[in-house]
Amino acid sequence: MSKQKIVVLTGAGMSAESGLKTFRDENGLWEGHDVMQVASPQGFAQNPELVLEFYNQRRRQLLDVSPNKGHLALAELEQGFDVSIVTQNVDNLHEKAGSSHVVHLHGELFKVRSTVNENHVLDWEKDLILGDTDDHGHQLRPHIVWFGEMVPMLETAAQITQQAEILIIIGTSMQVYPAASLIHYAPDETPIYFVDPKPNIRSTDFNNLTVIPKTAAEGVPELVEQLFNS
C-alpha cells in the first residue's frame, strides 16, 4: 500500500528557533546593508568582496547551529508518509535532521557555483573569497538565488505540490512571490495546515485550512503526532 503524500513548504520561521538570524531587520536591511547590495547580481558586480563576506558570515553561523524539534519531527514523518519538503531556506537543517527529499527554492549556503556556468555547482563549507575559481578560472559565487534572478527549482516545486494529499506550510508569510504561488498548485480538496506564531491567513481563506498559531518547534511536533494518530 502506497504511503500518503505530504508536501511541506517552509520559510525562515522554520529555522528561527535553531538560532539562525533572519539577517533582516524592521527597516528591510540585512546586517546593516540594503538587500540589493548583498543579494543581487548588481551588488555582486559592484562590490564582490562585500557580498562574499556577507555569505561567509552566514555560512560560519550555519556551522554552529542544529536542527530544532520542528525539523526533527518532519524527518520522523517519513516513517509513515511519503514526505517532500520545499524550502525557501538556504540552510541545511532539514537534511541534518534526516529529511531525505528536500528542494531548495533559493539555493544553498553550503554550495557555490561558477559565475559563468550556473550548472557548475560545488559543495563548499569554508569561506569563499575573490580568487576562488572553477576549473576554467572563472570566479565562484554563492549558490543562492538573488533578487532579479530566475528561480530554477520553481517548476519542480510546483510539480511536487500538485501531488500533495496533505499540505503543511511552516514559518513563512506566503506573501513573497514566486514561492507564495505554490499553495495554489495543491489539489482543491487537499487539507492544508499552516503553522506560524503570527499567522497572516485565516482558516476561511482556503478550503480545508487549519491554522496552528505556534512556532515551528512547538507546533510541528504536535501536528506530526496528530497525523500519526489520525
Coordinates of N, CA and C in Angstrom, one line a residue:
M1 N 0.8 -1.2 0.0 CA 0.0 0.0 0.0 C 0.9 1.2 0.0
S2 N 0.6 2.2 -0.9 CA 1.5 3.4 -1.0 C 1.2 4.3 0.1
K3 N 2.2 5.0 0.5 CA 2.1 6.0 1.6 C 1.4 7.3 1.1
Q4 N 0.7 7.9 2.0 CA 0.0 9.2 1.7 C 1.1 10.3 1.5
K5 N 0.9 11.1 0.4 CA 1.9 12.1 0.1 C 1.7 13.4 0.9
I6 N 2.7 13.8 1.6 CA 2.7 15.1 2.3 C 3.7 16.0 1.7
V7 N 3.3 17.2 1.4 CA 4.2 18.2 0.9 C 4.3 19.3 1.9
V8 N 5.5 19.7 2.3 CA 5.8 20.7 3.3 C 6.5 21.9 2.7
L9 N 5.9 23.1 2.9 CA 6.5 24.3 2.4 C 7.1 25.1 3.7
T10 N 8.4 25.4 3.7 CA 8.9 26.0 4.9 C 9.7 27.3 4.5
G11 N 9.6 28.3 5.5 CA 10.3 29.5 5.3 C 11.2 29.8 6.5
A12 N 11.5 31.1 6.7 CA 12.5 31.5 7.7 C 12.1 31.1 9.1
G13 N 10.8 31.1 9.4 CA 10.4 30.8 10.7 C 10.7 29.3 11.1
M14 N 10.9 28.5 10.1 CA 11.2 27.1 10.4 C 12.5 27.0 11.2
S15 N 13.5 27.8 10.8 CA 14.9 27.7 11.4 C 15.1 28.8 12.5
A16 N 14.2 29.6 12.8 CA 14.4 30.7 13.7 C 14.8 30.2 15.1
E17 N 14.2 29.1 15.5 CA 14.5 28.6 16.9 C 15.8 27.8 16.9
S18 N 16.4 27.6 15.8 CA 17.7 27.0 15.8 C 18.8 28.0 16.0
G19 N 18.3 29.3 16.1 CA 19.3 30.4 16.4 C 19.8 31.1 15.1
L20 N 19.2 30.7 14.0 CA 19.6 31.4 12.7 C 18.9 32.7 12.6
K21 N 19.7 33.8 12.5 CA 19.2 35.1 12.4 C 18.5 35.2 11.0
T22 N 17.5 36.0 10.9 CA 16.9 36.2 9.5 C 17.7 37.2 8.7
F23 N 18.6 37.9 9.4 CA 19.5 38.9 8.8 C 18.8 40.1 8.3
R24 N 17.5 40.1 8.5 CA 16.7 41.3 8.0 C 16.0 42.0 9.2
D25 N 16.3 43.3 9.3 CA 15.6 43.9 10.4 C 14.4 44.7 10.0
E26 N 13.8 45.4 10.8 CA 12.5 46.0 10.5 C 12.6 47.0 9.4
N27 N 13.8 47.6 9.1 CA 14.0 48.5 8.0 C 14.2 47.8 6.7
G28 N 14.2 46.5 6.7 CA 14.5 45.8 5.5 C 15.9 45.6 5.2
L29 N 16.8 46.1 6.2 CA 18.2 46.0 6.0 C 18.7 44.6 6.4
W30 N 19.7 44.1 5.7 CA 20.4 42.8 6.1 C 21.7 43.2 6.6
E31 N 21.9 42.9 7.9 CA 23.2 43.2 8.6 C 23.6 44.6 8.3
G32 N 22.7 45.6 8.2 CA 23.0 47.0 8.0 C 23.2 47.3 6.5
H33 N 23.0 46.4 5.7 CA 23.2 46.6 4.2 C 21.8 46.6 3.5
D34 N 21.6 47.4 2.6 CA 20.5 47.3 1.7 C 20.5 46.0 1.0
V35 N 19.3 45.3 0.9 CA 19.3 44.0 0.4 C 19.9 43.9 -1.0
M36 N 19.8 44.9 -1.8 CA 20.3 44.9 -3.2 C 21.8 44.9 -3.2
Q37 N 22.4 45.4 -2.1 CA 23.9 45.4 -2.1 C 24.5 44.0 -1.9
V38 N 23.7 43.2 -1.2 CA 24.3 41.9 -0.8 C 23.5 40.7 -1.4
A39 N 22.4 40.9 -2.1 CA 21.7 39.8 -2.7 C 21.1 40.1 -4.1
S40 N 22.0 40.7 -4.9 CA 21.6 40.9 -6.3 C 22.8 40.8 -7.2
P41 N 22.6 40.5 -8.5 CA 23.8 40.4 -9.4 C 24.5 41.8 -9.5
Q42 N 23.7 42.9 -9.4 CA 24.3 44.2 -9.5 C 25.2 44.5 -8.3
G43 N 24.7 44.1 -7.1 CA 25.5 44.3 -5.9 C 26.8 43.5 -6.0
F44 N 26.7 42.3 -6.5 CA 27.9 41.4 -6.6 C 28.9 42.1 -7.6
A45 N 28.4 42.6 -8.7 CA 29.2 43.3 -9.7 C 29.9 44.5 -9.1
Q46 N 29.2 45.3 -8.3 CA 29.8 46.5 -7.7 C 30.8 46.2 -6.6
N47 N 30.5 45.3 -5.7 CA 31.3 45.0 -4.6 C 31.3 43.5 -4.2
P48 N 32.0 42.7 -5.0 CA 32.0 41.3 -4.8 C 32.5 40.9 -3.4
E49 N 33.5 41.6 -2.9 CA 34.1 41.2 -1.6 C 33.1 41.4 -0.5
L50 N 32.3 42.4 -0.5 CA 31.2 42.6 0.5 C 30.2 41.5 0.4
V51 N 29.8 41.1 -0.8 CA 28.8 40.1 -1.0 C 29.4 38.7 -0.5
L52 N 30.6 38.4 -0.9 CA 31.2 37.2 -0.4 C 31.3 37.1 1.1
E53 N 31.7 38.2 1.7 CA 31.9 38.2 3.2 C 30.5 38.1 3.9
F54 N 29.5 38.7 3.3 CA 28.1 38.6 3.9 C 27.7 37.1 3.9
Y55 N 27.9 36.4 2.9 CA 27.6 35.0 2.9 C 28.5 34.1 3.7
N56 N 29.8 34.5 3.7 CA 30.8 33.8 4.6 C 30.3 33.9 6.1
Q57 N 29.8 35.0 6.5 CA 29.3 35.1 7.9 C 28.1 34.2 8.1
R58 N 27.2 34.1 7.1 CA 26.1 33.2 7.3 C 26.5 31.8 7.3
R59 N 27.5 31.4 6.4 CA 28.0 30.1 6.3 C 28.6 29.6 7.7
R60 N 29.4 30.6 8.2 CA 30.1 30.3 9.5 C 29.0 30.0 10.6
Q61 N 28.0 30.9 10.6 CA 26.9 30.7 11.6 C 26.2 29.4 11.5
L62 N 26.0 28.9 10.2 CA 25.3 27.7 10.0 C 26.1 26.5 10.5
L63 N 27.4 26.6 10.6 CA 28.2 25.5 11.1 C 28.0 25.3 12.6
D64 N 27.4 26.3 13.2 CA 27.3 26.3 14.7 C 25.9 26.0 15.2
V65 N 25.0 25.8 14.3 CA 23.6 25.6 14.7 C 23.1 24.1 14.4
S66 N 22.0 23.8 15.1 CA 21.5 22.4 15.0 C 20.0 22.5 14.6
P67 N 19.5 21.4 14.0 CA 18.0 21.4 13.8 C 17.2 21.5 15.1
N68 N 16.1 22.1 15.0 CA 15.2 22.2 16.2 C 14.1 21.1 16.1
K69 N 13.3 21.1 17.1 CA 12.3 20.0 17.3 C 11.4 19.9 16.1
G70 N 11.2 21.1 15.4 CA 10.3 21.1 14.2 C 10.9 20.3 13.1
H71 N 12.3 20.6 12.8 CA 13.0 19.8 11.8 C 13.0 18.3 12.1
L72 N 13.2 18.0 13.3 CA 13.3 16.6 13.7 C 11.9 15.9 13.5
A73 N 10.9 16.6 13.8 CA 9.5 16.0 13.7 C 9.2 15.7 12.2
L74 N 9.6 16.7 11.3 CA 9.3 16.5 9.9 C 10.1 15.2 9.4
A75 N 11.3 15.0 9.9 CA 12.1 13.9 9.5 C 11.4 12.6 9.9
E76 N 10.8 12.6 11.2 CA 10.1 11.4 11.7 C 8.9 11.1 10.8
L77 N 8.3 12.1 10.2 CA 7.1 11.9 9.4 C 7.3 10.9 8.3
E78 N 8.6 10.8 7.9 CA 8.9 9.9 6.8 C 8.6 8.4 7.1
Q79 N 8.6 8.2 8.4 CA 8.3 6.8 8.9 C 6.9 6.3 8.5
G80 N 6.0 7.2 8.3 CA 4.6 6.8 7.9 C 4.1 7.4 6.7
F81 N 4.8 8.4 6.1 CA 4.3 9.1 4.9 C 5.4 9.3 3.9
D82 N 4.9 9.6 2.7 CA 5.8 10.0 1.6 C 6.0 11.5 1.7
V83 N 7.1 12.0 2.2 CA 7.2 13.4 2.5 C 8.2 14.1 1.6
S84 N 7.8 15.2 1.0 CA 8.7 16.1 0.2 C 8.6 17.5 0.9
I85 N 9.8 18.1 1.0 CA 9.9 19.4 1.6 C 10.4 20.4 0.6
V86 N 9.7 21.5 0.4 CA 10.1 22.6 -0.4 C 10.4 23.7 0.5
T87 N 11.7 24.2 0.5 CA 12.0 25.2 1.5 C 12.6 26.5 0.8
Q88 N 12.2 27.6 1.4 CA 12.8 28.9 0.9 C 14.1 29.1 1.6
N89 N 14.5 28.3 2.6 CA 15.7 28.5 3.4 C 16.9 28.0 2.7
V90 N 18.0 28.6 2.9 CA 19.3 28.2 2.3 C 20.2 27.4 3.2
D91 N 19.6 27.1 4.4 CA 20.4 26.3 5.4 C 20.2 24.8 5.1
N92 N 20.9 24.0 5.8 CA 20.8 22.5 5.6 C 20.2 21.8 6.7
L93 N 19.4 22.5 7.5 CA 18.9 21.9 8.8 C 17.9 20.8 8.5
H94 N 17.1 20.9 7.4 CA 16.2 19.8 7.1 C 17.0 18.5 6.9
E95 N 18.1 18.6 6.1 CA 18.9 17.5 5.8 C 19.6 16.9 7.0
K96 N 20.1 17.9 7.9 CA 20.8 17.4 9.1 C 19.8 16.7 10.0
A97 N 18.6 17.1 10.0 CA 17.6 16.4 10.9 C 17.2 15.0 10.3
G98 N 17.5 14.8 9.1 CA 17.2 13.4 8.5 C 16.2 13.4 7.4
S99 N 15.7 14.5 7.0 CA 14.7 14.5 5.9 C 15.5 14.2 4.6
S100 N 14.9 13.3 3.8 CA 15.6 12.8 2.6 C 15.2 13.4 1.3
H101 N 14.1 14.1 1.2 CA 13.7 14.7 -0.1 C 13.4 16.2 0.2
V102 N 14.4 17.0 -0.1 CA 14.3 18.5 0.2 C 14.7 19.2 -1.1
V103 N 13.8 20.1 -1.5 CA 14.0 21.0 -2.6 C 14.3 22.4 -2.1
H104 N 15.4 23.0 -2.5 CA 15.7 24.4 -2.0 C 15.4 25.4 -3.1
L105 N 14.4 26.2 -2.9 CA 14.0 27.1 -3.9 C 15.0 28.2 -4.1
H106 N 15.6 28.7 -3.1 CA 16.5 29.8 -3.2 C 18.0 29.5 -3.1
G107 N 18.3 28.3 -3.3 CA 19.7 27.9 -3.3 C 20.2 27.3 -1.9
E108 N 21.5 27.1 -1.8 CA 22.0 26.5 -0.6 C 23.4 27.2 -0.2
L109 N 23.5 27.5 1.1 CA 24.7 28.2 1.6 C 25.9 27.3 1.5
F110 N 25.8 26.0 1.6 CA 26.9 25.1 1.6 C 27.2 24.7 0.2
K111 N 26.8 25.5 -0.8 CA 27.2 25.2 -2.2 C 27.6 26.5 -2.9
V112 N 28.5 26.4 -3.8 CA 28.9 27.6 -4.6 C 28.8 27.2 -6.1
R113 N 28.8 28.2 -7.0 CA 28.8 27.9 -8.4 C 29.6 28.8 -9.2
S114 N 29.9 28.4 -10.4 CA 30.7 29.3 -11.3 C 29.9 30.5 -11.7
T115 N 30.5 31.6 -11.8 CA 29.9 32.9 -12.3 C 29.5 32.8 -13.8
V116 N 30.1 31.9 -14.5 CA 29.9 31.7 -16.0 C 29.0 30.6 -16.3
N117 N 29.2 29.4 -15.6 CA 28.4 28.2 -15.9 C 27.6 27.9 -14.6
E118 N 26.3 28.3 -14.6 CA 25.5 28.1 -13.4 C 25.2 26.7 -13.1
N119 N 25.5 25.7 -14.0 CA 25.3 24.3 -13.7 C 26.6 23.7 -13.0
H120 N 27.7 24.5 -13.0 CA 28.9 24.0 -12.3 C 28.8 24.4 -10.8
V121 N 28.3 23.4 -10.0 CA 28.0 23.7 -8.6 C 28.9 22.8 -7.8
L122 N 29.5 23.3 -6.7 CA 30.4 22.6 -5.8 C 29.9 22.7 -4.4
D123 N 30.1 21.6 -3.6 CA 29.9 21.7 -2.2 C 31.0 22.6 -1.5
W124 N 30.6 23.4 -0.5 CA 31.6 24.4 0.0 C 31.1 24.8 1.4
E125 N 32.0 24.5 2.4 CA 31.7 24.9 3.8 C 32.6 25.9 4.4
K126 N 33.7 26.2 3.7 CA 34.6 27.2 4.2 C 34.3 28.6 3.6
D127 N 35.1 29.6 3.9 CA 34.9 31.0 3.4 C 35.2 30.9 1.9
L128 N 34.4 31.8 1.2 CA 34.6 31.9 -0.3 C 35.2 33.3 -0.5
I129 N 36.3 33.4 -1.2 CA 37.0 34.7 -1.4 C 37.3 34.9 -2.9
L130 N 37.6 36.2 -3.2 CA 38.0 36.5 -4.6 C 39.2 35.7 -4.9
G131 N 39.2 35.1 -6.1 CA 40.4 34.2 -6.4 C 40.0 32.8 -6.4
D132 N 38.9 32.4 -5.7 CA 38.4 31.0 -5.7 C 37.7 30.9 -7.0
T133 N 38.2 29.9 -7.9 CA 37.7 29.8 -9.2 C 37.3 28.4 -9.6
D134 N 36.5 28.3 -10.7 CA 36.2 26.9 -11.2 C 37.4 26.4 -12.0
D135 N 37.2 25.3 -12.7 CA 38.3 24.7 -13.4 C 38.8 25.5 -14.6
H136 N 38.0 26.5 -15.0 CA 38.3 27.3 -16.2 C 38.8 28.7 -15.7
G137 N 39.0 28.9 -14.4 CA 39.5 30.2 -14.0 C 38.4 31.2 -13.7
H138 N 37.1 30.8 -13.8 CA 36.0 31.8 -13.5 C 35.7 31.8 -12.0
Q139 N 35.5 33.1 -11.5 CA 35.2 33.3 -10.1 C 34.0 32.5 -9.7
L140 N 34.1 31.9 -8.5 CA 32.9 31.2 -7.9 C 32.1 32.2 -7.1
R141 N 30.8 32.0 -7.0 CA 29.8 32.8 -6.3 C 28.9 31.9 -5.4
P142 N 28.3 32.5 -4.4 CA 27.3 31.7 -3.6 C 26.3 31.1 -4.5
H143 N 25.9 29.9 -4.2 CA 24.8 29.2 -5.0 C 23.5 29.6 -4.4
I144 N 23.1 30.9 -4.5 CA 22.0 31.5 -3.9 C 21.2 32.2 -5.1
V145 N 19.9 32.1 -5.0 CA 19.0 32.8 -6.0 C 18.9 34.3 -5.5
W146 N 19.5 35.2 -6.2 CA 19.4 36.6 -5.8 C 18.2 37.3 -6.4
F147 N 17.9 38.5 -5.9 CA 16.8 39.3 -6.4 C 17.0 39.5 -7.9
G148 N 16.0 39.4 -8.7 CA 16.1 39.6 -10.1 C 16.5 38.4 -10.9
E149 N 16.9 37.3 -10.2 CA 17.3 36.1 -10.9 C 16.1 35.1 -11.0
M150 N 16.2 34.2 -11.9 CA 15.2 33.1 -12.1 C 15.3 32.2 -10.9
V151 N 14.1 31.5 -10.6 CA 14.1 30.5 -9.5 C 14.0 29.2 -10.2
P152 N 15.2 28.5 -10.5 CA 15.2 27.4 -11.4 C 14.4 26.2 -10.8
M153 N 14.3 26.1 -9.5 CA 13.6 24.9 -8.9 C 12.1 25.1 -8.7
L154 N 11.6 26.3 -9.2 CA 10.2 26.6 -9.0 C 9.2 25.6 -9.7
E155 N 9.6 25.2 -10.9 CA 8.7 24.3 -11.7 C 8.7 22.9 -11.0
T156 N 9.9 22.5 -10.5 CA 9.9 21.2 -9.8 C 9.1 21.3 -8.5
A157 N 9.2 22.4 -7.8 CA 8.4 22.6 -6.6 C 6.9 22.6 -6.9
A158 N 6.5 23.2 -8.0 CA 5.1 23.2 -8.4 C 4.6 21.8 -8.7
Q159 N 5.4 21.0 -9.4 CA 5.0 19.6 -9.7 C 4.9 18.8 -8.5
I160 N 5.8 19.0 -7.5 CA 5.7 18.3 -6.2 C 4.4 18.7 -5.5
T161 N 4.1 20.0 -5.4 CA 2.9 20.5 -4.7 C 1.6 19.9 -5.3
Q162 N 1.6 19.7 -6.6 CA 0.4 19.2 -7.3 C 0.1 17.8 -6.8
Q163 N 1.1 17.1 -6.2 CA 0.9 15.7 -5.8 C 0.4 15.6 -4.3
A164 N 0.3 16.8 -3.7 CA 0.0 16.8 -2.2 C -1.3 16.2 -1.9
E165 N -1.3 15.3 -1.0 CA -2.6 14.8 -0.4 C -2.8 15.5 1.0
I166 N -1.7 16.0 1.6 CA -1.8 16.9 2.7 C -0.7 17.9 2.5
L167 N -1.0 19.2 2.7 CA 0.0 20.3 2.5 C 0.2 21.0 3.9
I168 N 1.5 21.1 4.3 CA 1.8 21.7 5.5 C 2.7 23.0 5.2
I169 N 2.3 24.1 5.7 CA 3.1 25.3 5.5 C 3.6 25.8 6.8
I170 N 4.9 26.1 6.9 CA 5.6 26.4 8.2 C 6.5 27.6 8.1
G171 N 6.2 28.6 9.0 CA 7.1 29.7 9.2 C 7.4 30.5 8.0
T172 N 6.4 30.7 7.2 CA 6.5 31.6 6.0 C 5.2 32.5 5.9
S173 N 5.4 33.7 5.5 CA 4.2 34.6 5.4 C 3.4 34.3 4.2
M174 N 3.9 33.5 3.2 CA 3.2 33.2 2.0 C 2.9 34.5 1.3
Q175 N 3.7 35.5 1.4 CA 3.5 36.8 0.8 C 4.5 37.1 -0.3
V176 N 5.6 36.3 -0.3 CA 6.7 36.6 -1.2 C 6.6 35.7 -2.4
Y177 N 6.5 36.3 -3.5 CA 6.4 35.5 -4.8 C 7.8 35.4 -5.4
P178 N 8.1 34.3 -6.1 CA 7.1 33.3 -6.6 C 6.7 32.2 -5.6
A179 N 7.4 32.1 -4.5 CA 7.2 30.9 -3.6 C 5.7 30.9 -3.1
A180 N 5.1 32.1 -2.9 CA 3.8 32.1 -2.3 C 2.7 31.5 -3.3
S181 N 3.1 31.4 -4.6 CA 2.2 30.9 -5.5 C 2.0 29.4 -5.4
L182 N 2.9 28.7 -4.7 CA 2.9 27.3 -4.7 C 1.6 26.7 -4.0
I183 N 1.0 27.4 -3.1 CA -0.2 26.9 -2.4 C -1.3 26.7 -3.4
H184 N -1.3 27.4 -4.5 CA -2.4 27.3 -5.5 C -2.2 26.1 -6.4
Y185 N -1.1 25.4 -6.3 CA -0.9 24.2 -7.1 C -1.4 22.9 -6.4
A186 N -1.7 23.0 -5.1 CA -2.3 21.9 -4.4 C -3.7 21.6 -4.9
P187 N -4.0 20.3 -5.0 CA -5.4 19.9 -5.4 C -6.4 20.6 -4.5
D188 N -7.6 20.8 -5.0 CA -8.6 21.6 -4.3 C -9.0 21.1 -3.0
E189 N -9.1 19.8 -2.8 CA -9.6 19.2 -1.6 C -8.5 18.9 -0.6
T190 N -7.3 19.2 -0.9 CA -6.2 18.9 0.0 C -6.3 19.6 1.3
P191 N -6.2 18.9 2.4 CA -6.1 19.5 3.8 C -4.8 20.3 3.8
I192 N -4.9 21.6 4.3 CA -3.8 22.5 4.5 C -3.6 22.8 6.0
Y193 N -2.4 22.7 6.5 CA -2.1 23.1 7.8 C -1.0 24.2 7.8
F194 N -1.3 25.3 8.5 CA -0.5 26.5 8.5 C 0.1 26.7 9.9
V195 N 1.4 26.5 10.0 CA 2.0 26.7 11.4 C 2.8 27.9 11.4
D196 N 2.4 28.9 12.2 CA 3.2 30.1 12.3 C 2.7 30.9 13.6
P197 N 3.6 31.4 14.4 CA 3.2 32.1 15.6 C 2.4 33.3 15.4
K198 N 2.6 34.0 14.2 CA 1.8 35.2 13.9 C 1.1 35.0 12.5
P199 N 0.2 34.1 12.4 CA -0.4 33.7 11.1 C -1.1 34.9 10.5
N200 N -0.8 35.1 9.2 CA -1.4 36.2 8.5 C -2.5 35.7 7.5
I201 N -2.9 34.5 7.6 CA -4.0 34.0 6.9 C -5.0 33.4 7.9
R202 N -6.3 33.4 7.5 CA -7.3 32.9 8.3 C -7.8 31.5 7.8
S203 N -8.4 30.8 8.7 CA -8.9 29.4 8.3 C -9.9 29.5 7.2
T204 N -10.5 30.7 7.0 CA -11.6 30.8 6.0 C -10.9 31.2 4.6
D205 N -9.6 31.5 4.6 CA -9.0 31.9 3.3 C -8.9 30.8 2.3
F206 N -8.8 29.6 2.7 CA -8.6 28.4 1.8 C -9.6 27.3 2.3
N207 N -10.0 26.5 1.4 CA -10.7 25.3 1.8 C -9.8 24.3 2.6
N208 N -10.5 23.7 3.6 CA -9.8 22.7 4.4 C -8.5 23.2 5.1
L209 N -8.5 24.5 5.5 CA -7.3 25.1 6.1 C -7.4 25.1 7.6
T210 N -6.4 24.5 8.3 CA -6.2 24.6 9.7 C -5.1 25.5 10.1
V211 N -5.3 26.5 10.9 CA -4.2 27.4 11.3 C -3.8 27.0 12.7
I212 N -2.4 26.8 12.9 CA -1.8 26.5 14.1 C -0.9 27.6 14.6
P213 N -1.4 28.5 15.4 CA -0.6 29.7 15.8 C 0.5 29.4 16.8
K214 N 1.4 28.6 16.4 CA 2.6 28.3 17.2 C 3.9 28.3 16.4
T215 N 5.0 28.3 17.2 CA 6.3 28.3 16.5 C 6.5 26.9 15.9
A216 N 7.5 26.8 15.0 CA 7.8 25.5 14.3 C 8.2 24.5 15.4
A217 N 9.0 24.8 16.3 CA 9.5 23.9 17.3 C 8.4 23.3 18.2
E218 N 7.3 24.1 18.4 CA 6.2 23.8 19.2 C 5.1 23.1 18.4
G219 N 4.7 23.8 17.3 CA 3.5 23.4 16.6 C 3.7 22.2 15.7
V220 N 4.9 22.0 15.1 CA 5.2 20.9 14.1 C 5.2 19.6 14.8
P221 N 5.9 19.4 16.0 CA 5.8 18.1 16.6 C 4.3 17.7 17.0
E222 N 3.5 18.7 17.4 CA 2.1 18.4 17.8 C 1.4 18.0 16.6
L223 N 1.6 18.6 15.4 CA 0.9 18.3 14.2 C 1.3 16.9 13.7
V224 N 2.6 16.6 13.8 CA 3.1 15.3 13.3 C 2.5 14.2 14.2
E225 N 2.4 14.4 15.5 CA 1.8 13.4 16.4 C 0.3 13.2 16.0
Q226 N -0.4 14.3 15.7 CA -1.8 14.2 15.3 C -1.9 13.4 14.0
L227 N -1.0 13.7 13.0 CA -1.1 13.0 11.8 C -0.9 11.5 11.9
F228 N 0.1 11.1 12.8 CA 0.3 9.7 13.0 C -0.9 9.0 13.7
N229 N -1.6 9.8 14.5 CA -2.7 9.2 15.2 C -4.1 9.3 14.5
S230 N -4.1 9.9 13.3 CA -5.4 10.1 12.6 C -5.7 8.9 11.7

